Structure formats: structure tokens, C-alpha cells
Amino acid sequence: GAGGDDRGGERMWNWKDGWIPPRLRDAILLVHMFTQIVLHNRDRFEAIFGRVEAFLSQVLLDAKALRSSGLLRSRTKNDPAGGFRSRSSNHVSDLAALRDRKTPEALVEAAVVSLLVICSQMLDRAESSALGIQILKLALKVDVRRSVLVGEQLLHGLLFLVREHGKDVASPEGWKVVLELLSRGTKSVATKFAGLKALARIITDPACRCLSLSTFRMTTAMTYQYALSFKDHPLGHRCADLLFILHKRLVVLIATTKELPGDLPVGPREHKVTNKSGGGGGGGGEDGGEAGGFRRSEALWHACWRPLLSAFCTLCLQLPYPNCSYALHVLQQLMLSPALPRSEKDAGPGESKEDVAAFWQRCIDDVMVPFMKHLAQKQWDPSIHPRFAVQFRQRALNLMVKVFLQRLTVLLDVKEFHVTLVGVIDTIQQYILLGKGTTLGEMALEALKNLLLVMHSTGAFSPETNPTGRELCNLAWAHIEPVCPGLRETLFPPKVDNKKKPSSEEPAQRKAVDEEAHEEELKSSAEGTKSGEKAD
């Protein structure tokens, strides 16, 4: 019980025999006692916040992390030993031994539990919820790779916080901390199950205040990471379903949010988000007409829609069979979902018909066409039957053509519709050449024929219904003829009018007919005279 072996030295801590050195056991007990003291003084938590943060930092972080965070003083002439700096005016006494030490895993695990318990109690009180999130930020500096147990305690604690305090965290900054901690659960088998449960609770629970336009992109990225971590597990299907649920939540968020947050991540085009109403907002001046609505729709595309659709397409390319097939099935449901805007009536606040058309143009140009080009170059696993690769590509190509044709009437209003049309035609022809002489090539050729026939029947190539119809027709056939010569004559054979004959042939034909009729009359009259003479 006193510790040490027969030689008087300290015994090393060993998980196998379940024996903990007395000093470590006392340290863990002190952490639990400290937690109880903080909970008993929760009413004055603001006054002791500096001490709480300093104590947890001392236990959780190693000397290197403490020094980088500024909590551990370096050696100076006035302070050769260094020490630990608290946020309050007083600081902990000399901790020179702290400089080169590593905290035992059991003590870090106890400190993580203490941190999560304190954070949970602080979130129960509205006035101290912000301080609870600041305490939770200390967990971001914990290296969960050191110990599986530390990671398990952290992820299970996060699951408890999401389940019990999903309504108490109102700020997007707090939820970004939670999502950042959840991203660490994908590294270990023991932690990713709890992390996926917490993420599913965030996405599926409407009462949870985590999901907002500011955190949507980060939530999508977390779901994508968990889908890759479960790529060989049946739960990979669950991750695809969560991404599908996200698009429904996004439609509701857009419809209920009149002003976009200023911290909305707009992707590669970093510009200020304007909240001026678009064509449907009414009351906008010169700055607030169509341009204001377009800026809103463009920001929503880069911050929310494009990451979501790109995550689906990437999963279709990276997941093994059969999870990739299920991901493509869910992507098809999303692209054809009635929740997506189809006309001006379905547009969000401050958006016009042009914004809806621009949305579908971006879906095809920025997502579907690049996805199809990468799919054509994908190297499949040799263990997969070649027939599956052909069927997968056929389904993806059918999806792109179906989306294009169903949104054709909306896309015709886009100024650069010819770019979208050429991109779709070139992609189909790429698959015609890729599957030449196979069922893939035949199916791609039929898809191209269907596209041309539908556009011709709807008047997209007619100058009477579409001012640029003749130019579109000439541009389309200019790209088709080099790959599919003779297709135009096959689909649209030249019409021949039988009523109108060339002027040089008509008189000759009439003269021949008259001469034949005259000869028959002469023969009949001659036969009549002969029969009369015999009768006489």
C-alpha cells in the first residue's frame, strides 16, 4: 500500500495489474475534489474562472503546449525557474518541474471528465454558458492520439452535451468548437461510433441549435469525414442519409433566414455578404435590385450548396462497392428532390427567377460535369466485376441528362446557357468514345439522341420560341458532327414535299400522259369501226 518494490524504488504504473501509484491516485482524487469545489461555487463562477482555467490547463497540457499558449513562463533573469501564469493577479508558485514532464494518461482522462462536467453545469445557466464554452476550448489542445481512453471520454462527453444541452448553446462559435472536437473522433475505432451518434443528433434534431448557415459547411465536412471513416462499414449508408437530411434542413434555413450572417464562409470568392433584397424583396434601390439577390444566392452556393453536392460526388468516387452505389442513389434523390427550387415560386427570400436558373447552372457546370469527367478516369478495384463499373457510369450519366432536361425551361433564361449545353454534350461524347462498341457507348449515344429530341420538341432550337435558338442549334451540331457524323440526318431527315415538283419535269410528264390518252382513244375508235363493218 505504501508503494515501491523490495528495493525501495517506485513501481511503474501498469494497466494489467490494475495498480496505481499513490501519488497518481492522490492526483486523480485532487482533480475530482477540485471539480466538486467548482460545482459548489457555480454561482460565482465568473470570479473563479481564471483559477479553473489555469488548473485544467496545468493538468491537460504538456509543457510545450503550455508554453505555446502563454500560460507557462519561460526562463528569465528575474525568474530563472519559470512557472505557471494564471489569468488572475496571483499565480501558482514555482513549477520548474513542469517544464519537461508529461502528464500521465490516467490524470489527463480524469481532467477531461472534470472539464466536461464543469462545462455541462455552466451550460445549465444562461449567464455562464459563454464561460462554459471557453472551458471546453481547452479540450482542443488535448492530443487524443496519446490515449484511446482520453478520446473515448471526450467523445462520450460531447455526445452527452449535444443530447442534454443542444438548446443551451446559442452561439455559432460554441458549436464550431463542438464540431472541431467531433472531427477528432474519426481517428479511432473506439471513438468514431460515439462521434457519429453526436453528429446524427445534431443533424436530425430540429431543436438542436447547432445547425445554422454559419456552421453548415463545417457540419457537412464532419459528415463527409465520418463517411470516409466508415467506408468499409454498413454505417457508411447512415452517413449518406445524414447528408441527404442536411439538404432538407438547408432549405428550411434559407427560407427562414432573411439576413445572411457576416461570417458566412463563401469559399474561393471571399467577399462581403450583402443582405440587400433581390428582385423578389421589393423596396431595393439601384443597389438592391437583381444584383443584391444574386450576391445572396452566390454566397449561399459557395457556403452551403456546393460543399454538400461536392461531398456526395466525392463519396461516389472514393467509397468502395457497394457504399458508392448507395451514395449515387442518394445523390439522385437529392438532385431530383422536390425541396430544391424549380421556379421563381420556390425561390428563397430575396431571390428571383434568374437566381434559380443560376443555381441549376452551377449544379451542372461546377458539380455534375466535373464529377462525370473524374468518373470516366476512375480506376476500379480489380476485384469488382467490370459490369458494375459500366452500370455505375450509366446511372451517373442518366442522372446528369435527366437533371439537365428537367430544368431545361429554367436554364434557357441563363445568359451563358450555351456553355452549359456544350459541357453536357462534350461529357456525353466522352462516354460514347469511352464505351465504343459496348453497352456504355450505345447508352451514351441514346442519351445524346434523347437530349437533342427533347430540346427540338420544346423549341429550344427554334428561333420562333427562343431568340438564340438558331445559334444554339449550329453550336450543338458543330460539337456533335466530329464524333457522331450523320446523326443529324438520322434524327432529323430532310423533308420532301411531294406536291411541289421541279418546273422542268412537270410539262414533260403532262405531255407524256396526254399522248398515251390520245393513242388509247384512237385504238378504241378503230376497233369500233371494224366491229361495225362486220355487222353490216
XYZ file of C-alpha atoms in Angstrom:
536
model
C 0.000 0.000 0.000
C 2.935 2.373 0.521
C 4.237 1.857 -2.986
C 7.643 0.815 -4.180
C 9.239 -2.573 -4.528
C 11.615 -4.526 -2.359
C 14.490 -2.327 -3.468
C 12.716 0.834 -2.306
C 12.120 2.270 -5.793
C 8.802 3.429 -7.242
C 6.684 0.892 -9.072
C 5.678 1.880 -12.581
C 2.015 2.304 -13.356
C 0.697 -0.762 -15.183
C -2.790 -1.256 -16.593
C -2.512 -5.048 -16.438
C -2.277 -5.448 -12.660
C -4.633 -2.523 -12.027
C -2.212 -0.929 -9.571
C -1.868 2.863 -9.455
C 0.973 4.588 -7.609
C -0.151 6.529 -4.547
C 0.992 9.876 -5.932
C -1.024 9.361 -9.108
C -4.024 8.169 -7.125
C -3.823 11.272 -4.932
C -3.557 13.483 -8.016
C -6.706 11.952 -9.528
C -8.504 12.431 -6.213
C -7.456 16.079 -6.134
C -8.901 16.588 -9.637
C -12.250 15.188 -8.512
C -12.191 17.308 -5.359
C -11.416 20.378 -7.428
C -14.405 19.578 -9.649
C -16.723 19.372 -6.634
C -15.437 22.682 -5.290
C -16.117 24.383 -8.626
C -19.616 22.934 -8.817
C -20.426 24.123 -5.287
C -19.332 27.634 -6.340
C -21.091 27.741 -9.684
C -22.904 30.917 -8.665
C -19.621 32.802 -8.544
C -18.020 31.024 -11.483
C -17.015 34.272 -13.166
C -14.861 35.165 -10.173
C -13.000 31.839 -10.146
C -12.884 31.318 -13.906
C -9.193 32.240 -14.139
C -8.236 29.705 -11.470
C -10.330 26.952 -13.065
C -8.812 27.526 -16.486
C -5.299 27.623 -15.028
C -5.731 24.364 -13.101
C -7.215 22.429 -16.025
C -4.534 23.758 -18.371
C -1.824 22.609 -15.974
C -3.209 19.068 -15.897
C -4.300 18.686 -19.505
C -1.409 20.244 -21.373
C 2.220 19.300 -21.550
C 4.964 21.840 -21.005
C 5.353 22.537 -24.741
C 1.651 23.221 -25.186
C 1.572 25.371 -22.062
C 4.491 27.472 -23.246
C 2.939 27.985 -26.686
C -0.349 29.052 -25.092
C 1.440 31.602 -22.901
C 0.360 30.028 -19.626
C 3.816 28.720 -18.749
C 6.505 31.372 -18.241
C 9.864 30.796 -19.851
C 13.164 31.172 -18.019
C 14.165 34.789 -17.441
C 16.802 36.543 -15.362
C 14.248 37.578 -12.783
C 12.530 34.191 -12.867
C 15.170 31.539 -13.660
C 12.894 28.670 -12.714
C 9.935 29.729 -14.828
C 6.455 28.957 -13.673
C 2.768 28.824 -14.381
C 0.875 32.042 -15.092
C -2.763 32.382 -14.117
C -5.127 34.934 -15.594
C -5.647 36.411 -12.150
C -3.157 38.712 -10.465
C -1.749 35.867 -8.361
C -0.162 32.807 -9.909
C 0.752 29.347 -8.875
C 4.113 29.062 -7.189
C 7.230 27.670 -8.752
C 6.565 24.752 -11.111
C 10.012 24.243 -12.551
C 9.464 20.515 -12.686
C 6.532 21.106 -15.019
C 8.815 22.137 -17.868
C 9.862 18.678 -19.022
C 7.104 16.480 -17.676
C 4.318 14.596 -19.420
C 1.050 14.168 -17.592
C 0.063 10.515 -17.048
C -2.800 9.342 -19.189
C -4.996 8.492 -16.213
C -4.667 12.027 -14.884
C -5.464 13.525 -18.306
C -8.515 11.292 -18.506
C -9.714 12.497 -15.099
C -9.134 16.119 -16.113
C -11.149 15.642 -19.332
C -14.052 14.254 -17.332
C -13.774 17.199 -14.929
C -13.746 19.656 -17.826
C -16.864 18.145 -19.399
C -18.758 18.055 -16.096
C -17.937 21.704 -15.382
C -18.918 22.692 -18.918
C -22.236 20.850 -18.593
C -23.059 22.618 -15.334
C -22.144 26.001 -16.773
C -24.405 25.458 -19.776
C -27.356 24.944 -17.446
C -27.142 28.628 -16.544
C -27.703 31.163 -19.303
C -25.414 33.762 -17.710
C -22.439 31.384 -17.588
C -22.922 29.436 -20.825
C -20.297 31.507 -22.640
C -17.723 30.678 -19.946
C -18.602 27.006 -20.293
C -17.668 27.143 -23.965
C -14.359 28.818 -23.076
C -13.605 25.953 -20.705
C -14.487 23.477 -23.461
C -11.961 25.146 -25.764
C -9.175 23.732 -23.581
C -10.051 20.289 -24.897
C -8.965 21.414 -28.370
C -5.347 21.367 -27.137
C -5.526 17.804 -25.824
C -3.758 15.244 -28.003
C -6.297 12.420 -28.148
C -3.836 10.239 -30.064
C -1.877 9.664 -26.886
C -4.595 7.573 -25.299
C -7.673 5.779 -26.561
C -9.340 6.228 -23.170
C -8.925 10.012 -23.293
C -10.543 10.076 -26.737
C -13.419 7.875 -25.562
C -14.115 10.091 -22.549
C -14.035 13.204 -24.728
C -16.373 11.866 -27.427
C -18.865 10.342 -24.995
C -18.880 13.611 -23.059
C -19.596 15.508 -26.263
C -22.455 13.133 -27.015
C -23.904 13.919 -23.599
C -23.514 17.674 -24.153
C -25.246 17.511 -27.531
C -28.080 15.387 -26.198
C -28.714 17.343 -22.996
C -27.611 20.879 -23.890
C -28.366 21.175 -27.598
C -30.763 24.024 -26.825
C -28.422 25.855 -24.436
C -25.569 26.633 -26.840
C -26.801 29.514 -28.973
C -23.642 30.996 -30.456
C -22.198 29.562 -33.696
C -18.719 29.930 -32.157
C -19.604 27.422 -29.444
C -20.908 24.909 -31.956
C -17.780 25.307 -34.055
C -15.788 24.200 -31.004
C -18.051 21.150 -30.614
C -17.737 20.237 -34.294
C -13.971 20.648 -34.175
C -13.810 18.233 -31.251
C -16.106 15.796 -33.072
C -13.714 15.761 -36.010
C -11.131 14.087 -33.770
C -13.408 11.097 -33.305
C -12.735 9.818 -36.824
C -9.162 8.817 -35.997
C -10.002 5.873 -33.717
C -12.405 2.946 -33.951
C -13.287 3.333 -30.282
C -14.340 6.978 -30.678
C -15.954 7.259 -34.103
C -19.150 5.454 -33.084
C -19.851 7.967 -30.312
C -18.866 10.809 -32.625
C -21.283 9.638 -35.316
C -24.098 9.421 -32.757
C -23.460 13.002 -31.672
C -23.297 14.206 -35.275
C -26.535 12.411 -36.131
C -28.215 14.072 -33.146
C -27.037 17.497 -34.355
C -28.388 16.937 -37.875
C -31.672 15.175 -37.155
C -32.855 17.052 -34.067
C -34.661 20.273 -35.103
C -34.468 21.538 -31.525
C -30.668 21.464 -31.618
C -29.352 24.953 -32.325
C -26.095 23.814 -33.836
C -27.144 23.845 -37.465
C -27.095 27.341 -38.943
C -25.835 28.930 -42.124
C -22.550 29.758 -40.354
C -21.923 26.161 -39.250
C -23.489 24.311 -42.197
C -20.273 23.989 -44.172
C -18.393 22.658 -41.169
C -21.190 20.182 -40.388
C -21.078 18.935 -43.970
C -17.314 18.461 -43.725
C -17.674 16.487 -40.483
C -20.297 14.194 -42.036
C -18.049 13.644 -45.035
C -15.118 12.706 -42.771
C -17.224 10.200 -40.856
C -18.471 8.714 -44.126
C -14.869 8.076 -45.164
C -14.038 6.600 -41.765
C -16.952 4.152 -42.179
C -16.247 3.441 -45.851
C -15.952 -0.321 -45.244
C -18.768 -0.418 -42.684
C -22.562 -0.553 -43.143
C -22.789 2.722 -41.210
C -21.425 4.395 -44.331
C -25.036 4.283 -45.572
C -26.085 6.209 -42.479
C -23.608 8.986 -43.295
C -25.060 9.312 -46.794
C -28.546 9.559 -45.289
C -27.340 12.323 -42.965
C -26.062 14.302 -45.940
C -29.473 13.919 -47.575
C -31.176 15.212 -44.419
C -28.815 18.188 -44.451
C -30.234 19.438 -47.750
C -33.740 19.499 -46.276
C -32.507 21.393 -43.225
C -30.692 23.821 -45.518
C -33.846 24.602 -47.491
C -35.624 25.462 -44.233
C -32.694 27.590 -43.030
C -32.625 29.592 -46.253
C -36.377 30.141 -46.187
C -36.353 31.345 -42.571
C -33.187 33.487 -42.730
C -33.765 36.928 -44.168
C -30.310 38.333 -43.452
C -27.178 36.284 -44.031
C -24.616 36.246 -41.200
C -21.499 38.290 -41.751
C -19.187 35.342 -41.017
C -20.705 33.147 -43.732
C -17.848 31.204 -45.404
C -18.267 31.902 -49.105
C -15.475 29.658 -50.318
C -12.990 30.662 -53.015
C -14.588 34.048 -53.610
C -14.004 35.840 -50.338
C -16.223 38.896 -50.478
C -18.557 40.621 -48.123
C -22.030 39.132 -47.999
C -24.762 41.661 -48.654
C -28.255 41.314 -47.281
C -29.977 43.563 -49.780
C -33.179 42.116 -51.091
C -33.207 40.824 -54.630
C -35.872 41.034 -57.304
C -38.486 39.469 -55.037
C -37.622 41.515 -51.947
C -39.192 44.777 -53.060
C -38.069 48.189 -51.960
C -34.496 48.000 -53.224
C -32.939 50.980 -54.897
C -30.262 50.904 -57.548
C -28.067 48.762 -55.324
C -30.809 46.480 -54.118
C -32.329 45.064 -57.286
C -31.274 41.876 -59.028
C -27.629 42.377 -58.074
C -28.338 42.198 -54.353
C -30.301 38.975 -54.710
C -27.619 37.438 -56.910
C -24.923 38.175 -54.349
C -27.012 36.395 -51.741
C -27.571 33.357 -53.934
C -23.898 33.203 -54.866
C -22.851 33.326 -51.212
C -25.307 30.546 -50.326
C -23.970 28.457 -53.184
C -20.313 28.683 -52.100
C -21.045 28.376 -48.371
C -23.700 25.639 -48.359
C -24.839 24.049 -51.615
C -21.535 23.435 -53.329
C -19.839 21.754 -50.307
C -22.876 19.487 -49.867
C -23.098 18.380 -53.506
C -19.322 18.064 -53.829
C -19.242 15.832 -50.746
C -21.744 13.486 -52.372
C -19.826 13.328 -55.641
C -16.530 12.706 -53.846
C -18.084 9.865 -51.848
C -19.316 8.299 -55.090
C -15.719 8.343 -56.343
C -13.882 7.275 -53.169
C -16.158 4.830 -51.389
C -15.783 1.140 -52.250
C -18.563 -1.022 -53.581
C -21.410 -1.231 -52.505
C -21.314 2.018 -50.477
C -20.522 4.079 -53.567
C -23.627 2.689 -55.280
C -25.776 3.748 -52.357
C -24.167 7.203 -52.318
C -25.068 7.637 -56.014
C -28.623 6.542 -55.257
C -28.944 9.181 -52.524
C -27.340 11.805 -54.790
C -30.006 11.076 -57.400
C -32.737 11.546 -54.790
C -31.179 14.871 -53.764
C -30.791 16.272 -57.284
C -34.388 15.350 -58.157
C -35.797 16.322 -54.773
C -38.927 18.495 -54.844
C -37.449 20.526 -51.979
C -34.943 22.152 -54.333
C -36.060 25.344 -56.102
C -37.593 24.643 -59.506
C -39.041 28.031 -60.399
C -39.429 31.551 -59.065
C -42.206 30.330 -56.758
C -39.719 28.062 -54.963
C -37.043 30.749 -54.625
C -35.943 31.871 -51.199
C -36.359 35.336 -49.726
C -34.711 37.992 -51.846
C -34.154 35.635 -54.799
C -35.556 35.863 -58.310
C -36.056 33.587 -61.290
C -32.550 34.372 -62.507
C -31.132 33.165 -59.183
C -32.915 29.812 -59.546
C -31.581 29.467 -63.095
C -28.058 30.344 -61.928
C -28.348 27.734 -59.150
C -29.063 24.914 -61.614
C -26.396 26.138 -63.996
C -23.834 25.919 -61.177
C -25.108 22.452 -60.238
C -24.363 21.204 -63.753
C -21.242 23.219 -64.597
C -19.482 23.116 -61.201
C -20.624 19.728 -59.856
C -22.133 17.250 -62.310
C -19.845 17.792 -65.337
C -16.568 17.630 -63.311
C -17.928 14.592 -61.451
C -18.633 12.775 -64.726
C -15.173 13.576 -66.076
C -13.494 12.197 -62.948
C -15.733 9.133 -63.061
C -14.623 8.403 -66.623
C -10.985 8.323 -65.432
C -11.596 6.325 -62.260
C -9.574 3.149 -61.831
C -11.836 0.480 -60.387
C -10.797 -2.245 -57.983
C -9.812 -5.365 -59.951
C -11.962 -7.477 -57.633
C -15.078 -5.608 -58.821
C -16.864 -7.112 -61.819
C -16.498 -4.900 -64.919
C -20.251 -4.946 -65.393
C -20.678 -2.982 -62.176
C -18.404 -0.178 -63.426
C -20.427 0.058 -66.648
C -23.744 0.162 -64.780
C -22.436 2.760 -62.335
C -21.337 5.059 -65.152
C -24.640 4.561 -66.956
C -26.595 5.582 -63.863
C -24.450 8.671 -63.322
C -24.765 9.732 -66.968
C -28.527 9.239 -66.897
C -28.708 11.405 -63.770
C -26.837 14.286 -65.404
C -29.004 14.188 -68.535
C -32.202 13.890 -66.509
C -31.320 16.902 -64.332
C -30.447 18.933 -67.430
C -33.687 18.112 -69.242
C -35.958 18.572 -66.219
C -34.527 22.060 -65.589
C -34.283 22.968 -69.288
C -37.026 25.600 -69.227
C -35.303 27.334 -66.305
C -31.811 27.033 -67.785
C -32.846 28.695 -71.048
C -33.067 32.000 -69.172
C -29.349 31.923 -68.332
C -27.174 34.175 -70.471
C -24.393 31.584 -70.734
C -26.645 28.625 -71.423
C -24.542 27.707 -74.462
C -21.592 26.963 -72.139
C -23.707 24.550 -70.109
C -25.058 22.888 -73.249
C -21.601 22.378 -74.731
C -20.312 20.972 -71.432
C -23.107 18.402 -71.259
C -22.706 17.398 -74.930
C -18.921 17.021 -74.611
C -19.342 14.893 -71.474
C -21.789 12.569 -73.214
C -19.469 12.249 -76.209
C -16.604 11.406 -73.846
C -18.597 8.390 -72.683
C -19.500 7.500 -76.290
C -15.795 7.257 -77.083
C -15.001 5.553 -73.760
C -17.573 2.799 -74.320
C -17.260 2.486 -78.102
C -18.538 -0.906 -79.172
C -20.022 -1.664 -75.729
C -23.333 -1.124 -73.990
C -21.943 2.019 -72.342
C -21.309 3.631 -75.721
C -24.746 2.651 -77.022
C -26.441 4.016 -73.917
C -24.490 7.297 -74.145
C -25.495 7.675 -77.810
C -29.149 7.115 -76.915
C -28.838 9.718 -74.146
C -27.482 12.223 -76.662
C -30.342 11.473 -79.075
C -32.885 11.899 -76.294
C -31.369 15.234 -75.290
C -31.487 16.570 -78.855
C -35.040 15.365 -79.478
C -36.341 16.930 -76.246
C -34.638 20.249 -76.966
C -36.066 20.212 -80.504
C -39.606 19.392 -79.305
C -39.562 22.101 -76.619
C -38.479 24.748 -79.126
C -35.014 25.366 -77.698
C -33.554 25.244 -81.240
C -36.406 27.208 -82.831
C -35.933 30.951 -83.495
C -39.670 31.451 -83.049
C -39.677 30.387 -79.360
C -36.034 31.074 -78.482
C -34.221 34.146 -79.884
C -30.873 32.319 -79.792
C -32.302 29.005 -80.983
C -30.565 29.008 -84.384
C -27.170 29.804 -82.829
C -27.636 27.082 -80.213
C -28.538 24.559 -82.898
C -25.495 25.379 -85.028
C -23.192 25.319 -81.972
C -24.534 21.961 -80.786
C -24.133 20.251 -84.156
C -20.681 21.757 -84.598
C -19.594 19.805 -81.499
C -21.545 16.649 -82.382
C -20.632 16.107 -86.031
C -16.899 15.307 -85.480
C -17.765 12.468 -83.077
C -21.149 11.324 -84.434
C -21.199 12.054 -88.182
C -24.550 11.550 -89.857
C -26.526 11.766 -86.641
C -28.319 14.899 -87.749
C -29.701 13.252 -90.917
C -30.743 10.246 -88.851
C -32.672 12.226 -86.250
C -33.971 14.997 -88.489
C -34.125 13.770 -92.135
C -34.773 16.494 -94.721
C -38.478 16.849 -95.569
C -39.526 16.236 -99.198
C -42.810 17.839 -100.399
C -44.451 15.543 -102.980
C -46.938 18.192 -104.102
C -44.270 20.513 -105.456
C -42.158 19.158 -108.321
C -39.414 20.870 -110.259
C -40.791 23.139 -113.032
C -38.750 21.410 -115.799
C -40.274 17.974 -115.107
C -43.956 18.921 -114.855
C -44.619 19.816 -118.599
C -42.807 16.684 -119.850
C -44.820 14.440 -117.566
C -48.100 16.088 -118.591
C -47.218 15.762 -122.320
C -46.475 12.041 -121.937
C -49.788 11.474 -120.184
C -51.710 13.328 -122.908
C -50.049 11.321 -125.703
C -50.902 7.995 -124.031
C -54.534 9.053 -123.603
C -54.754 10.105 -127.308
C -53.350 6.785 -128.510
C -55.873 4.832 -126.439
C -58.728 6.884 -127.924
C -57.507 6.149 -131.496
C -57.282 2.417 -130.801
C -60.762 2.285 -129.301
C -62.261 4.191 -132.281
C -60.528 1.899 -134.801
C -61.837 -1.208 -133.085
C -65.346 0.314 -133.110
C -65.345 0.877 -136.925
C -64.132 -2.679 -137.591
C -66.883 -4.222 -135.472
C -69.480 -2.061 -137.324
C -68.311 -3.203 -140.799
C -68.585 -6.845 -139.756
C -72.104 -6.295 -138.529
C -73.095 -4.732 -141.890
